[in-house]
Amino acid sequence: MTQNILILPGDGIGPEIVAEATRLLNALKDRFGLAVELEEAPIGGAGYDAAGKPLPDETLALARAADAILLGAVGGPRYDQLAWELRPERGLLAIRSELALFSNLRPAILYPQLASASALKPEIVGGLDIMILRELTGGAYFGKPRGIQAREDGVREGFNTIIYSEPEIERIVRSGFEIAMKRDRRLCSVDKANVLEVSQLWREVAERVAKEYPEVALSHMYVDNAAMQLVRAPKQFDVIVTENMFGDILSDAAAMLTGSIGMLPSASLDAGGKGMYEPIHGSAPDIAGQGVANPLATLLSVAMMLRYTLNEEAQAARVEAAVGRVLDQGLRTADIWTEGCRKVGTREMGEAVVAELAD
Ligand code: IPM
Ligand code: MG
C-alpha cells in the first residue's frame, strides 16, 4: 500500500534541508522499495506568500489527507511585521492543533562522534539518550482566556491561561508510559506542583495512570530543578513527560547537550499514530540560502517517520546507520565541525547519507 507524505518546506533553511529529505525518500523508494508518494505545499511565511495566510486551506486539506507530514521550519524577519494571526508561527501552531498532534517526541541523543561538540564534559554527556515527551496542543499555547486588555484605570495587561483537562493530561502521560516501556522504563513527570493547581492535577493523574504500568518507575520533578538537572547530570533521565511550555524550554536545553540543535529530529503524533515530523531547530534566517545548514536533523526526522507512522523499522534503521557512517567518515556541516574534520555543505551531506544507504 502506497503511503502519502506531505512535504512542507516552509521558510529560511527549510527548503534546503527538506530538499535533502526528498532526495533521501526518493532513494529509499527507487533503491529499497519504499512505497511512498510525495507531495509539497506551502506553510508559514511561504503560505502567506502563496495564499495570504500561514496555514493555507489547501495545505491543511492535504495535511489531513496525508499519512505523514514532513516539515522544514517556519519564520523569518521578512514576516515579523505581519499581524499576529498572519505570522508564520501561527501556521505551525494551527496545524498542530487542527490535526490534534498532542504527543511531541523530542529525543536528545549524543552521537559518540560529536562528543567534543557539546559544551559539557564528555563524562557528563557521553552516551546520552533521553526522550522528552512534550504535550503539544494544550496549556498556555492554546488556553483561553488570553489577550491584552486595558484595565479601567487605563493600564494595559496581558494574560494567558495554562489549562489542562484530565483527559488531556491522561493521554500524554499514558504516551509517556508507553514510550518508557520500550526504553529503560523510567518516566520523570515534570511540573510546577508547588505553585500551580494545573500541575497538582497533572501529578494526580500521572499517579493514577502509573498504577497501570507497574514496570515503569515514575518520578516527579519541579521544572526549575529539571532544568538544572538537565545540565548537571542529564543521564539520570530516561523519558521526561511534561506540559507544552515546559517542554518547549526543556527540549531546547536538552538539544544543546548534544552539541548542536542541528542534529535533533522530532515527531508530533495524534492518537492514531499519524504524525508530523520536523527538525527541532528553527528556520535560521541568518544562514538561509547559503547551502551550509545541517540537514541531518531533517534526515533523522525521516527516520522517525519511517519508524512511528509508516511502520518501516528496517528503513528507519538504514537511514540512522547511514548517518552514523557519514559522521564516522568525518563529514561535518559548519555547526558540528571541529578541527580535523571535513567541512561540507547541506547538499554534500545529504548526498553522502544517500550514498551510505545499505542493504
Ligand atoms: C518549537 C518552537 C515553536 C514552539 C515556535 C516556533 C512556535 O519553539 O517547536 O519548539 O514554541 O512550539
Ligand atoms: Mg521551541
Short mmCIF file of C-alpha atoms and ligand atoms in Angstrom, two decimals:
data_model
loop_
_atom_site.label_atom_id
_atom_site.label_comp_id
_atom_site.label_asym_id
_atom_site.label_seq_id
_atom_site.Cartn_x
_atom_site.Cartn_y
_atom_site.Cartn_z
CA MET A 1 0.00 0.00 0.00
CA THR A 2 1.45 3.32 -1.06
CA GLN A 3 1.53 5.94 1.67
CA ASN A 4 1.26 9.66 1.01
CA ILE A 5 3.80 12.01 2.51
CA LEU A 6 3.13 15.72 2.51
CA ILE A 7 6.28 17.84 2.44
CA LEU A 8 6.06 21.33 3.92
CA PRO A 9 9.40 23.09 3.28
CA GLY A 10 8.39 26.36 4.98
CA ASP A 11 10.85 29.23 5.33
CA GLY A 12 14.51 30.08 5.84
CA ILE A 13 16.68 26.99 5.61
CA GLY A 14 13.51 24.84 5.43
CA PRO A 15 13.54 24.37 1.64
CA GLU A 16 17.28 23.46 1.60
CA ILE A 17 17.12 20.84 4.32
CA VAL A 18 13.84 19.40 3.10
CA ALA A 19 15.35 19.01 -0.38
CA GLU A 20 17.83 16.55 1.16
CA ALA A 21 14.97 14.69 2.86
CA THR A 22 13.23 14.43 -0.51
CA ARG A 23 16.44 13.09 -2.04
CA LEU A 24 16.60 10.51 0.75
CA LEU A 25 12.97 9.43 0.40
CA ASN A 26 13.32 9.10 -3.36
CA ALA A 27 16.43 6.95 -2.89
CA LEU A 28 14.56 4.69 -0.44
CA LYS A 29 11.77 4.49 -2.98
CA ASP A 30 13.95 3.73 -6.01
CA ARG A 31 16.57 1.51 -4.40
CA PHE A 32 14.86 -0.08 -1.40
CA GLY A 33 11.21 -0.43 -2.41
CA LEU A 34 9.69 2.10 -0.03
CA ALA A 35 6.12 2.65 -1.26
CA VAL A 36 5.51 6.37 -0.85
CA GLU A 37 4.21 9.27 -2.90
CA LEU A 38 5.45 12.77 -2.11
CA GLU A 39 3.52 15.98 -2.42
CA GLU A 40 4.56 19.51 -1.45
CA ALA A 41 2.66 22.50 -0.07
CA PRO A 42 3.47 25.90 1.46
CA ILE A 43 3.25 26.77 5.16
CA GLY A 44 4.41 29.64 7.37
CA GLY A 45 5.75 32.66 5.54
CA ALA A 46 5.65 30.68 2.32
CA GLY A 47 1.96 30.01 3.00
CA TYR A 48 1.38 33.70 3.49
CA ASP A 49 3.20 34.49 0.24
CA ALA A 50 1.23 31.86 -1.69
CA ALA A 51 -2.24 32.22 -0.21
CA GLY A 52 -2.29 35.13 2.23
CA LYS A 53 -2.20 33.05 5.40
CA PRO A 54 0.34 30.90 7.24
CA LEU A 55 -1.72 27.73 7.01
CA PRO A 56 -3.48 27.87 3.62
CA ASP A 57 -6.75 25.90 3.43
CA GLU A 58 -5.34 23.72 0.69
CA THR A 59 -2.27 22.87 2.75
CA LEU A 60 -4.48 21.89 5.70
CA ALA A 61 -6.68 19.73 3.46
CA LEU A 62 -3.60 17.96 2.04
CA ALA A 63 -2.24 17.51 5.58
CA ARG A 64 -5.49 15.89 6.73
CA ALA A 65 -5.39 13.52 3.77
CA ALA A 66 -1.70 12.61 4.09
CA ASP A 67 -0.42 9.59 6.01
CA ALA A 68 2.54 11.56 7.33
CA ILE A 69 3.90 15.08 7.10
CA LEU A 70 7.47 16.33 6.94
CA LEU A 71 8.02 19.96 7.90
CA GLY A 72 11.17 22.05 7.41
CA ALA A 73 10.87 25.18 9.52
CA VAL A 74 8.82 28.37 9.61
CA GLY A 75 9.51 32.04 10.25
CA GLY A 76 11.83 34.81 9.20
CA PRO A 77 12.46 38.53 9.61
CA ARG A 78 10.51 39.31 6.44
CA TYR A 79 7.33 38.26 8.23
CA ASP A 80 7.97 39.84 11.64
CA GLN A 81 5.88 42.91 10.88
CA LEU A 82 2.77 40.92 9.93
CA ALA A 83 -0.33 40.97 12.10
CA TRP A 84 -0.25 38.33 14.86
CA GLU A 85 -2.65 35.91 13.15
CA LEU A 86 -0.63 36.03 9.92
CA ARG A 87 2.75 35.27 11.48
CA PRO A 88 4.45 32.07 10.29
CA GLU A 89 4.43 30.54 13.80
CA ARG A 90 0.64 30.70 13.81
CA GLY A 91 0.65 28.29 10.87
CA LEU A 92 2.73 25.80 12.81
CA LEU A 93 0.56 26.06 15.92
CA ALA A 94 -2.59 25.80 13.80
CA ILE A 95 -1.54 22.60 12.05
CA ARG A 96 -0.55 21.00 15.38
CA SER A 97 -3.93 21.89 16.83
CA GLU A 98 -6.08 21.13 13.74
CA LEU A 99 -4.56 17.67 13.40
CA ALA A 100 -4.62 17.06 17.19
CA LEU A 101 -0.88 16.26 17.24
CA PHE A 102 -0.73 16.27 21.03
CA SER A 103 2.22 13.97 21.57
CA ASN A 104 5.57 15.53 20.72
CA LEU A 105 8.61 13.27 20.93
CA ARG A 106 11.92 15.10 21.16
CA PRO A 107 14.83 12.71 21.56
CA ALA A 108 18.20 14.06 22.68
CA ILE A 109 20.87 11.62 21.60
CA LEU A 110 24.57 12.33 21.63
CA TYR A 111 26.35 10.76 18.71
CA PRO A 112 29.69 9.50 20.02
CA GLN A 113 31.39 11.08 17.01
CA LEU A 114 30.15 14.51 18.17
CA ALA A 115 31.01 14.30 21.86
CA SER A 116 33.52 17.13 21.52
CA ALA A 117 30.87 19.44 20.04
CA SER A 118 28.93 19.51 23.32
CA ALA A 119 29.58 22.38 25.72
CA LEU A 120 29.51 19.83 28.56
CA LYS A 121 32.30 17.48 29.56
CA PRO A 122 32.31 14.12 27.76
CA GLU A 123 31.81 12.19 31.02
CA ILE A 124 28.59 14.13 31.66
CA VAL A 125 27.08 13.74 28.19
CA GLY A 126 28.82 10.66 26.75
CA GLY A 127 26.22 8.08 25.72
CA LEU A 128 23.34 10.46 26.38
CA ASP A 129 20.00 9.12 25.12
CA ILE A 130 16.93 10.75 26.61
CA MET A 131 13.44 11.33 25.30
CA ILE A 132 11.46 14.44 26.08
CA LEU A 133 7.76 13.98 25.56
CA ARG A 134 6.10 17.37 25.27
CA GLU A 135 2.34 17.93 25.31
CA LEU A 136 1.75 19.97 22.17
CA THR A 137 -1.85 21.12 21.84
CA GLY A 138 -2.77 22.45 25.28
CA GLY A 139 -1.56 24.64 28.12
CA ALA A 140 -0.67 28.29 27.72
CA TYR A 141 -0.18 27.96 23.98
CA PHE A 142 -3.88 27.46 23.34
CA GLY A 143 -5.58 28.21 26.68
CA LYS A 144 -8.35 30.78 26.93
CA PRO A 145 -8.94 33.45 28.07
CA ARG A 146 -5.93 35.15 26.56
CA GLY A 147 -5.20 38.60 25.30
CA ILE A 148 -4.04 42.10 26.00
CA GLN A 149 -6.59 44.45 27.55
CA ALA A 150 -6.83 47.84 29.18
CA ARG A 151 -7.93 47.95 32.79
CA GLU A 152 -10.43 50.57 33.98
CA ASP A 153 -7.57 52.77 35.14
CA GLY A 154 -6.12 52.65 31.63
CA VAL A 155 -3.18 50.38 32.49
CA ARG A 156 -2.84 47.59 29.96
CA GLU A 157 -2.36 43.96 30.97
CA GLY A 158 -1.51 40.81 29.06
CA PHE A 159 -2.73 37.39 30.13
CA ASN A 160 -2.75 33.72 29.15
CA THR A 161 -4.24 30.61 30.69
CA ILE A 162 -2.45 27.37 31.45
CA ILE A 163 -5.32 24.92 31.32
CA TYR A 164 -5.35 21.13 31.06
CA SER A 165 -8.34 18.80 31.31
CA GLU A 166 -7.92 15.40 32.93
CA PRO A 167 -8.27 13.56 29.59
CA GLU A 168 -5.60 15.79 28.04
CA ILE A 169 -3.21 15.02 30.88
CA GLU A 170 -4.07 11.37 30.87
CA ARG A 171 -3.38 10.77 27.17
CA ILE A 172 0.04 12.44 27.18
CA VAL A 173 1.09 10.77 30.43
CA ARG A 174 -0.06 7.47 29.00
CA SER A 175 2.08 8.08 25.90
CA GLY A 176 4.96 8.69 28.30
CA PHE A 177 4.46 5.32 29.97
CA GLU A 178 4.15 3.56 26.61
CA ILE A 179 7.43 5.09 25.42
CA ALA A 180 9.14 4.30 28.72
CA MET A 181 8.04 0.65 28.38
CA LYS A 182 10.03 0.44 25.14
CA ARG A 183 13.10 2.07 26.73
CA ASP A 184 14.64 1.93 30.20
CA ARG A 185 11.24 2.05 32.00
CA ARG A 186 11.88 5.26 33.88
CA LEU A 187 9.47 8.15 33.48
CA CYS A 188 10.01 11.57 35.05
CA SER A 189 6.96 13.82 35.04
CA VAL A 190 7.98 17.48 35.18
CA ASP A 191 5.63 20.07 36.64
CA LYS A 192 5.39 23.05 38.99
CA ALA A 193 3.07 21.46 41.52
CA ASN A 194 4.45 23.60 44.35
CA VAL A 195 2.87 26.65 42.73
CA LEU A 196 0.33 25.74 40.04
CA GLU A 197 -3.03 24.00 40.52
CA VAL A 198 -2.85 22.73 36.96
CA SER A 199 0.34 20.92 37.95
CA GLN A 200 -1.30 19.43 41.03
CA LEU A 201 -3.95 17.88 38.81
CA TRP A 202 -1.23 16.74 36.40
CA ARG A 203 0.59 14.96 39.21
CA GLU A 204 -2.57 13.32 40.50
CA VAL A 205 -3.42 11.98 37.03
CA ALA A 206 0.16 10.77 36.49
CA GLU A 207 -0.02 8.82 39.77
CA ARG A 208 -3.30 7.27 38.73
CA VAL A 209 -2.08 6.19 35.28
CA ALA A 210 1.12 4.82 36.88
CA LYS A 211 -0.92 2.05 38.53
CA GLU A 212 -1.45 0.56 35.06
CA TYR A 213 2.30 0.47 34.43
CA PRO A 214 3.85 -1.23 37.45
CA GLU A 215 7.06 -1.98 35.49
CA VAL A 216 7.75 1.72 34.98
CA ALA A 217 9.36 3.76 37.75
CA LEU A 218 7.55 7.10 37.86
CA SER A 219 9.17 10.14 39.47
CA HIS A 220 8.17 13.79 39.68
CA MET A 221 10.36 16.85 39.39
CA TYR A 222 9.71 20.59 39.50
CA VAL A 223 10.56 22.26 36.23
CA ASP A 224 13.21 24.60 37.65
CA ASN A 225 15.05 21.66 39.17
CA ALA A 226 14.62 19.68 35.94
CA ALA A 227 16.31 22.49 34.00
CA MET A 228 19.20 22.37 36.44
CA GLN A 229 19.45 18.57 36.45
CA LEU A 230 19.49 18.52 32.65
CA VAL A 231 22.74 20.44 32.59
CA ARG A 232 24.15 18.93 35.80
CA ALA A 233 23.55 15.20 35.26
CA PRO A 234 21.43 14.63 32.16
CA LYS A 235 21.98 10.87 32.04
CA GLN A 236 19.80 10.40 35.13
CA PHE A 237 16.79 10.75 32.80
CA ASP A 238 15.23 8.17 30.51
CA VAL A 239 11.85 9.65 29.48
CA ILE A 240 10.61 13.07 30.59
CA VAL A 241 6.93 13.90 30.14
CA THR A 242 5.77 17.47 30.57
CA GLU A 243 3.30 20.16 29.54
CA ASN A 244 3.60 22.31 26.44
CA MET A 245 5.60 25.33 27.55
CA PHE A 246 7.87 23.48 29.97
CA GLY A 247 8.59 21.03 27.16
CA ASP A 248 9.37 23.83 24.74
CA ILE A 249 12.01 25.20 27.09
CA LEU A 250 13.49 21.93 28.38
CA SER A 251 13.80 20.45 24.90
CA ASP A 252 15.96 23.35 23.72
CA ALA A 253 18.22 22.89 26.74
CA ALA A 254 18.40 19.14 26.14
CA ALA A 255 19.16 19.70 22.47
CA MET A 256 22.24 21.71 23.26
CA LEU A 257 23.62 18.89 25.42
CA THR A 258 24.16 17.02 22.20
CA GLY A 259 26.40 19.67 20.72
CA SER A 260 24.14 21.01 18.05
CA ILE A 261 20.46 21.63 17.70
CA GLY A 262 21.11 20.78 14.04
CA MET A 263 21.12 17.05 14.85
CA LEU A 264 17.77 16.55 16.53
CA PRO A 265 14.57 15.30 14.94
CA SER A 266 11.08 15.30 16.40
CA ALA A 267 7.72 13.63 15.91
CA SER A 268 4.30 15.05 16.69
CA LEU A 269 1.69 12.32 16.81
CA ASP A 270 -2.07 12.12 17.09
CA ALA A 271 -3.99 9.44 18.96
CA GLY A 272 -3.80 7.10 15.95
CA GLY A 273 -0.06 7.47 15.39
CA LYS A 274 -0.34 9.72 12.36
CA GLY A 275 2.30 12.34 12.62
CA MET A 276 4.16 15.41 11.56
CA TYR A 277 7.95 15.18 11.63
CA GLU A 278 10.32 18.11 11.84
CA PRO A 279 13.81 19.06 12.93
CA ILE A 280 13.60 20.88 16.24
CA HIS A 281 15.82 23.74 15.10
CA GLY A 282 14.19 26.74 13.52
CA SER A 283 14.38 28.43 10.15
CA ALA A 284 17.82 30.01 10.83
CA PRO A 285 17.28 33.03 8.54
CA ASP A 286 20.89 34.15 9.12
CA ILE A 287 22.24 31.21 7.09
CA ALA A 288 19.30 30.61 4.76
CA GLY A 289 20.09 30.20 1.09
CA GLN A 290 23.81 29.63 1.65
CA GLY A 291 23.76 25.85 1.44
CA VAL A 292 25.52 25.45 4.78
CA ALA A 293 22.66 24.29 7.04
CA ASN A 294 22.87 20.87 8.65
CA PRO A 295 20.28 18.56 7.04
CA LEU A 296 20.82 15.70 9.50
CA ALA A 297 18.01 16.62 11.90
CA THR A 298 15.64 16.52 8.94
CA LEU A 299 17.02 13.23 7.64
CA LEU A 300 16.69 11.78 11.14
CA SER A 301 13.11 13.11 11.20
CA VAL A 302 12.51 10.98 8.11
CA ALA A 303 13.84 8.01 10.10
CA MET A 304 11.37 8.77 12.90
CA MET A 305 8.58 8.99 10.33
CA LEU A 306 9.53 5.60 8.93
CA ARG A 307 9.52 4.12 12.42
CA TYR A 308 6.50 5.70 14.09
CA THR A 309 3.97 6.31 11.32
CA LEU A 310 4.96 4.23 8.29
CA ASN A 311 5.92 1.13 10.30
CA GLU A 312 9.13 0.71 8.31
CA GLU A 313 11.59 -0.10 11.10
CA ALA A 314 14.20 -1.57 8.77
CA GLN A 315 14.19 1.54 6.57
CA ALA A 316 14.46 3.74 9.68
CA ALA A 317 17.47 1.78 10.90
CA ARG A 318 19.00 2.02 7.41
CA VAL A 319 18.82 5.81 7.50
CA GLU A 320 20.21 6.07 11.02
CA ALA A 321 23.08 3.72 10.20
CA ALA A 322 23.93 5.78 7.11
CA VAL A 323 24.03 8.96 9.20
CA GLY A 324 26.36 7.21 11.66
CA ARG A 325 28.72 6.12 8.88
CA VAL A 326 28.86 9.60 7.37
CA LEU A 327 29.79 11.00 10.79
CA ASP A 328 32.41 8.24 11.13
CA GLN A 329 33.93 9.43 7.85
CA GLY A 330 34.44 12.84 9.42
CA LEU A 331 31.97 14.82 7.33
CA ARG A 332 30.60 17.79 9.25
CA THR A 333 28.44 20.78 8.46
CA ALA A 334 29.63 24.06 9.97
CA ASP A 335 27.52 23.76 13.13
CA ILE A 336 29.17 20.50 14.20
CA TRP A 337 32.57 20.97 12.63
CA THR A 338 35.69 20.54 14.77
CA GLU A 339 39.39 20.56 13.88
CA GLY A 340 40.43 17.59 11.76
CA CYS A 341 37.00 17.01 10.21
CA ARG A 342 35.93 17.81 6.67
CA LYS A 343 33.51 20.71 6.40
CA VAL A 344 30.69 20.09 3.93
CA GLY A 345 27.54 21.92 2.87
CA THR A 346 23.90 20.90 3.07
CA ARG A 347 23.79 19.12 -0.26
CA GLU A 348 27.07 17.26 0.11
CA MET A 349 25.94 15.99 3.50
CA GLY A 350 22.59 14.86 2.09
CA GLU A 351 24.26 13.11 -0.84
CA ALA A 352 26.74 11.40 1.48
CA VAL A 353 23.93 9.92 3.58
CA VAL A 354 22.15 8.68 0.46
CA ALA A 355 25.41 7.13 -0.78
CA GLU A 356 25.78 5.25 2.52
CA LEU A 357 22.33 3.63 2.46
CA ALA A 358 22.98 -0.09 2.56
CA ASP A 359 21.11 -3.39 2.40
C1 IPM B 1 9.16 24.65 18.90
C2 IPM B 1 9.15 26.12 18.56
C3 IPM B 1 7.71 26.60 18.46
C4 IPM B 1 7.06 26.39 19.80
C5 IPM B 1 7.55 28.06 17.99
C6 IPM B 1 8.24 28.29 16.66
C7 IPM B 1 6.12 28.48 17.92
O1 IPM B 1 9.88 26.83 19.50
O2 IPM B 1 8.62 23.86 18.10
O3 IPM B 1 9.71 24.31 19.94
O4 IPM B 1 7.18 27.23 20.71
O5 IPM B 1 6.39 25.37 19.97
MG MG B 2 10.88 25.64 20.95
#
